[in-house]
Short mmCIF file of C-alpha atoms in Angstrom, two decimals:
data_model
loop_
_atom_site.label_atom_id
_atom_site.label_comp_id
_atom_site.label_asym_id
_atom_site.label_seq_id
_atom_site.Cartn_x
_atom_site.Cartn_y
_atom_site.Cartn_z
CA MET A 156 21.48 16.88 -0.50
CA ALA A 157 25.02 16.73 0.92
CA ALA A 158 27.54 19.41 -0.02
CA GLN A 159 30.13 18.93 -2.73
CA ILE A 160 33.69 18.71 -1.41
CA ILE A 161 36.19 21.38 -2.47
CA ASN A 162 39.26 19.18 -2.73
CA GLY A 163 42.23 21.46 -2.03
CA PHE A 164 44.66 18.60 -2.62
CA GLU A 165 43.46 18.08 -6.21
CA LEU A 166 43.22 21.81 -6.92
CA ALA A 167 46.76 22.29 -5.63
CA LYS A 168 47.99 19.42 -7.81
CA GLU A 169 46.50 21.02 -10.94
CA LYS A 170 47.92 24.45 -10.09
CA ARG A 171 51.39 23.02 -9.33
CA THR A 172 51.48 21.30 -12.73
CA GLN A 173 50.99 24.73 -14.32
CA LEU A 174 53.60 26.31 -12.00
CA ALA A 175 56.16 23.62 -12.90
CA LYS A 176 55.82 24.67 -16.56
CA GLU A 177 56.37 28.31 -15.58
CA VAL A 178 59.52 27.35 -13.64
CA GLU A 179 60.83 25.45 -16.67
CA GLN A 180 60.24 28.51 -18.88
CA LEU A 181 62.18 30.70 -16.45
CA LYS A 182 65.06 28.21 -16.34
CA GLN A 183 65.24 28.34 -20.15
CA GLN A 184 65.83 32.09 -19.71
CA GLY A 185 68.63 31.41 -17.22
CA ILE A 186 66.51 32.15 -14.13
CA GLU A 187 66.27 29.53 -11.38
CA PRO A 188 63.57 30.56 -8.86
CA ALA A 189 64.88 30.19 -5.30
CA LEU A 190 63.13 30.32 -1.93
CA ALA A 191 65.06 30.74 1.32
CA VAL A 192 63.27 29.50 4.44
CA ILE A 193 64.53 30.43 7.91
CA LEU A 194 63.63 28.12 10.79
CA VAL A 195 64.52 29.17 14.33
CA GLY A 196 64.25 26.54 17.07
CA ASP A 197 62.80 23.04 17.00
CA HIS A 198 59.04 23.60 17.16
CA PRO A 199 57.60 20.29 15.77
CA ALA A 200 54.73 21.91 13.82
CA SER A 201 57.11 24.47 12.28
CA GLN A 202 59.52 21.70 11.26
CA SER A 203 56.64 19.84 9.62
CA TYR A 204 55.45 22.96 7.72
CA VAL A 205 58.99 23.74 6.53
CA LYS A 206 59.49 20.17 5.32
CA ALA A 207 56.24 20.37 3.33
CA LYS A 208 57.33 23.67 1.75
CA GLN A 209 60.72 22.24 0.81
CA LYS A 210 59.13 19.17 -0.76
CA ALA A 211 56.68 21.30 -2.76
CA CYS A 212 59.55 23.47 -4.06
CA GLU A 213 61.53 20.44 -5.18
CA GLU A 214 58.51 18.92 -6.92
CA ILE A 215 58.11 21.88 -9.29
CA GLY A 216 61.80 22.78 -9.67
CA ILE A 217 62.19 25.75 -7.32
CA ARG A 218 65.55 25.78 -5.51
CA SER A 219 64.93 25.49 -1.77
CA ILE A 220 67.42 26.95 0.73
CA LEU A 221 66.89 26.06 4.39
CA LEU A 222 68.63 28.02 7.13
CA THR A 223 68.13 26.52 10.60
CA PHE A 224 69.22 28.21 13.82
CA PRO A 225 68.90 27.33 17.52
CA SER A 226 66.16 29.06 19.52
CA ASP A 227 68.64 31.06 21.62
CA ILE A 228 70.03 33.21 18.77
CA SER A 229 69.63 36.97 19.11
CA GLU A 230 67.26 39.09 17.08
CA GLU A 231 70.27 41.04 15.80
CA PHE A 232 71.84 37.84 14.42
CA LEU A 233 68.62 36.89 12.62
CA LEU A 234 68.31 40.39 11.14
CA GLU A 235 71.87 40.03 9.79
CA GLN A 236 70.92 36.77 8.04
CA ILE A 237 67.87 38.41 6.47
CA ALA A 238 69.95 41.39 5.30
CA ARG A 239 72.37 38.98 3.61
CA LEU A 240 69.52 37.20 1.81
CA ASN A 241 68.00 40.55 0.77
CA GLU A 242 71.27 41.37 -1.04
CA ASP A 243 71.62 37.95 -2.68
CA ARG A 244 70.24 38.27 -6.22
CA SER A 245 70.09 34.48 -6.60
CA VAL A 246 67.45 34.35 -3.82
CA HIS A 247 63.98 35.48 -4.93
CA GLY A 248 61.79 34.70 -1.93
CA ILE A 249 62.46 34.87 1.81
CA LEU A 250 60.21 33.23 4.37
CA VAL A 251 60.71 33.26 8.14
CA GLN A 252 58.71 30.43 9.71
CA LEU A 253 56.50 31.68 12.54
CA PRO A 254 56.19 31.59 15.51
CA LEU A 255 59.61 32.88 16.58
CA PRO A 256 61.18 32.52 20.05
CA LYS A 257 59.91 34.98 22.68
CA GLN A 258 63.07 37.12 22.68
CA MET A 259 62.31 38.23 19.11
CA ASN A 260 59.88 40.85 17.84
CA GLU A 261 58.09 39.18 14.92
CA LEU A 262 57.08 42.53 13.42
CA HIS A 263 60.73 43.69 13.34
CA ILE A 264 61.71 40.47 11.58
CA ILE A 265 58.91 40.65 8.98
CA GLU A 266 59.65 44.33 8.28
CA ALA A 267 63.34 43.46 7.70
CA ILE A 268 62.50 41.26 4.70
CA ALA A 269 62.78 43.20 1.43
CA PRO A 270 59.16 43.75 0.22
CA GLU A 271 60.12 42.45 -3.24
CA LYS A 272 61.18 39.13 -1.63
CA ASP A 273 58.32 38.90 0.90
CA VAL A 274 56.59 35.91 -0.68
CA ASP A 275 54.48 35.34 2.46
CA GLY A 276 52.81 38.71 1.79
CA PHE A 277 53.17 39.82 5.43
CA HIS A 278 55.30 42.96 5.03
CA PRO A 279 53.30 46.11 5.94
CA LEU A 280 54.12 47.63 2.54
CA ASN A 281 52.67 44.60 0.74
CA ILE A 282 49.63 44.56 3.03
CA GLY A 283 49.09 48.25 2.19
CA ARG A 284 49.37 47.53 -1.51
CA MET A 285 46.85 44.71 -1.17
CA MET A 286 44.43 47.00 0.69
CA THR A 287 44.65 49.62 -2.06
CA GLY A 288 44.34 47.15 -4.93
CA GLN A 289 47.91 47.44 -6.20
CA LYS A 290 49.98 44.60 -7.64
CA THR A 291 51.76 42.80 -4.80
CA PHE A 292 52.32 39.43 -3.14
CA LEU A 293 49.03 38.30 -1.63
CA PRO A 294 49.13 36.42 1.71
CA CYS A 295 49.21 32.73 0.84
CA THR A 296 46.28 31.29 2.81
CA PRO A 297 43.80 34.08 1.88
CA TYR A 298 44.97 33.87 -1.74
CA GLY A 299 44.45 30.10 -1.69
CA ILE A 300 40.94 30.52 -0.28
CA LEU A 301 40.02 33.01 -3.01
CA TYR A 302 41.42 30.64 -5.65
CA MET A 303 39.31 27.78 -4.26
CA VAL A 304 36.09 29.80 -4.37
CA GLN A 305 36.87 31.12 -7.86
CA SER A 306 37.43 27.52 -9.02
CA LEU A 307 33.70 26.91 -8.41
CA GLN A 308 32.87 29.44 -11.15
CA VAL A 309 30.78 31.39 -8.65
CA ASP A 310 30.14 35.11 -9.24
CA ILE A 311 31.53 36.60 -6.01
CA ALA A 312 30.30 40.13 -6.75
CA GLY A 313 27.38 41.02 -4.48
CA LYS A 314 27.69 37.89 -2.34
CA HIS A 315 27.72 38.24 1.44
CA VAL A 316 31.03 36.89 2.77
CA VAL A 317 31.23 36.35 6.54
CA VAL A 318 34.72 35.87 8.00
CA VAL A 319 34.91 34.35 11.48
CA GLY A 320 38.32 35.33 12.83
CA ARG A 321 40.40 38.51 12.58
CA SER A 322 44.03 37.38 12.56
CA ASN A 323 46.58 39.33 10.54
CA ILE A 324 47.56 36.16 8.68
CA VAL A 325 44.11 34.94 7.55
CA GLY A 326 41.01 36.73 8.84
CA LYS A 327 41.76 40.36 8.03
CA PRO A 328 43.41 39.85 4.63
CA VAL A 329 40.92 37.27 3.33
CA GLY A 330 38.08 39.73 3.90
CA GLN A 331 39.98 42.37 1.93
CA LEU A 332 40.57 40.00 -0.99
CA PHE A 333 36.85 39.25 -1.25
CA LEU A 334 36.08 42.96 -0.94
CA ARG A 335 38.31 43.49 -3.98
CA GLU A 336 36.06 41.02 -5.80
CA HIS A 337 33.05 43.22 -4.90
CA ALA A 338 31.61 41.02 -2.16
CA THR A 339 29.93 42.48 0.91
CA VAL A 340 32.15 41.45 3.81
CA THR A 341 31.34 41.07 7.51
CA TYR A 342 33.96 40.21 10.15
CA CYS A 343 33.07 38.25 13.28
CA HIS A 344 35.29 37.51 16.28
CA SER A 345 35.27 36.51 19.96
CA ARG A 346 33.35 39.66 20.98
CA THR A 347 30.63 39.28 18.35
CA ASN A 348 27.13 39.08 19.82
CA ASP A 349 24.87 36.29 18.51
CA LEU A 350 27.41 34.83 16.10
CA ALA A 351 24.93 32.40 14.52
CA ALA A 352 22.57 35.23 13.54
CA ILE A 353 25.36 36.73 11.42
CA THR A 354 26.94 33.56 10.02
CA ARG A 355 23.48 32.39 8.84
CA GLN A 356 23.46 35.38 6.46
CA ALA A 357 26.61 34.24 4.69
CA ASP A 358 26.62 33.12 1.07
CA ILE A 359 30.31 32.34 1.65
CA LEU A 360 31.38 31.49 5.21
CA ILE A 361 35.12 31.49 6.02
CA VAL A 362 36.11 30.22 9.46
CA ALA A 363 39.61 30.71 10.90
CA VAL A 364 39.61 30.76 14.72
CA GLY A 365 41.30 27.56 15.89
CA LYS A 366 38.31 26.20 17.84
CA PRO A 367 37.37 22.58 17.01
CA LYS A 368 33.91 22.18 15.45
CA LEU A 369 32.78 25.66 16.52
CA ILE A 370 30.47 25.99 13.51
CA THR A 371 27.57 23.55 13.36
CA SER A 372 24.58 23.41 10.99
CA PRO A 373 22.45 26.01 12.86
CA TYR A 374 25.19 28.56 12.05
CA VAL A 375 24.99 27.95 8.30
CA LYS A 376 22.54 29.12 5.66
CA GLU A 377 21.15 26.47 3.32
CA GLY A 378 23.32 26.35 0.20
CA ALA A 379 26.25 28.37 1.60
CA ILE A 380 29.86 27.81 0.56
CA VAL A 381 31.87 26.94 3.68
CA ILE A 382 35.65 27.34 3.87
CA ASP A 383 37.24 25.81 6.97
CA VAL A 384 40.75 27.15 7.69
CA GLY A 385 41.11 25.61 11.15
CA VAL A 386 43.40 22.66 11.86
CA ASN A 387 42.87 21.21 15.33
CA ARG A 388 44.01 17.93 16.85
CA LEU A 389 41.47 16.15 19.04
CA GLU A 390 42.40 14.05 22.08
CA SER A 391 41.94 10.98 19.89
CA GLY A 392 44.76 12.29 17.68
CA LYS A 393 42.40 12.91 14.75
CA LEU A 394 42.55 16.25 12.91
CA CYS A 395 39.44 18.37 12.57
CA GLY A 396 38.58 21.89 11.49
CA ASP A 397 36.70 24.78 13.06
CA VAL A 398 33.58 23.50 11.28
CA ASP A 399 31.71 20.33 12.25
CA PHE A 400 32.15 18.80 8.81
CA ASP A 401 29.68 15.89 9.06
CA ASP A 402 26.94 18.16 10.38
CA VAL A 403 27.48 21.19 8.13
CA LYS A 404 27.88 19.22 4.89
CA GLU A 405 24.16 18.44 5.10
CA VAL A 406 23.22 22.12 4.65
CA ALA A 407 26.11 23.68 2.68
CA SER A 408 26.42 23.56 -1.12
CA TYR A 409 30.23 23.31 -1.02
CA ILE A 410 32.59 22.65 1.88
CA THR A 411 36.34 22.20 2.40
CA PRO A 412 37.55 19.16 4.35
CA VAL A 413 40.30 19.07 7.01
CA PRO A 414 42.86 17.87 6.05
CA LYS A 415 43.21 18.19 2.23
CA GLY A 416 41.29 21.45 2.14
CA VAL A 417 42.87 24.89 2.50
CA GLY A 418 46.32 23.65 3.61
CA PRO A 419 47.64 22.42 0.23
CA MET A 420 46.52 25.67 -1.42
CA THR A 421 48.50 27.77 1.08
CA ILE A 422 51.79 26.17 0.03
CA THR A 423 50.79 26.32 -3.64
CA MET A 424 50.29 30.09 -3.46
CA LEU A 425 53.69 30.41 -1.77
CA LEU A 426 55.18 28.71 -4.84
CA HIS A 427 53.17 31.05 -7.09
CA ASN A 428 54.50 34.11 -5.25
CA THR A 429 58.10 32.84 -5.45
CA ILE A 430 57.83 32.45 -9.22
CA GLN A 431 56.32 35.94 -9.46
CA ALA A 432 59.24 37.31 -7.39
CA ALA A 433 61.79 35.63 -9.68
CA ARG A 434 60.12 37.18 -12.73
CA GLU A 435 59.99 40.67 -11.21
CA LEU A 436 63.58 40.63 -9.89
CA HIS A 437 64.97 39.71 -13.33
CA LYS A 438 62.99 42.22 -15.40
#
């Protein structure tokens, strides 16, 4: 029996309807949630992501502020812009679109964002709070993945979650979020021996490596939940994930498609974090 599709687009739509109501409630209290996005350079994918974030903000009533700069600006100049936004009480969330030009140290830039405005959840202080189970902004893609799995009404406690990929943006934090939900978590990566032997143990398999169709049905346990974070463009121009969707859907119980899977939930959780920041900053 083919897997059921976890439709991230529809889930995001439902969640955004709820968030729009929360924004309206804040506006009635005189608070207009605002997200400032900084885009450096003219990277086409970054421009596309920023446009999607702006559109999502406008749809639910969050004020969107876009600051665009040429790729040859100095790190010092960018840090000055962030410092100004940190001090601006009308701005609740600050997001610097990655990647940045080579002359900049991304870690320096992320650390310059005030933790209480770090709606991406990348600041080391917020990562530390997440690791220790404190209230904080959760990284958007991992948070979206957790939300998707929880929407299935599955008891995560005791489940074996296998994460393929160890990036700071997705792999590492998503494992920690599932650990907080009392799952048993295993990380796999490019140096893992006999990857299939480990992924076949997963009740919940999360794949985020950026390799087209890496995971095929022999890698997946019958009835597993499969979350595909990868977005890859084939030579034909078609998008595909890190999971061979047509093959794996025959063995999984649930699976996310690419596109309309994890992507819409990432932006939705950014909106969620921005609203949370507006609430906290006006307490």
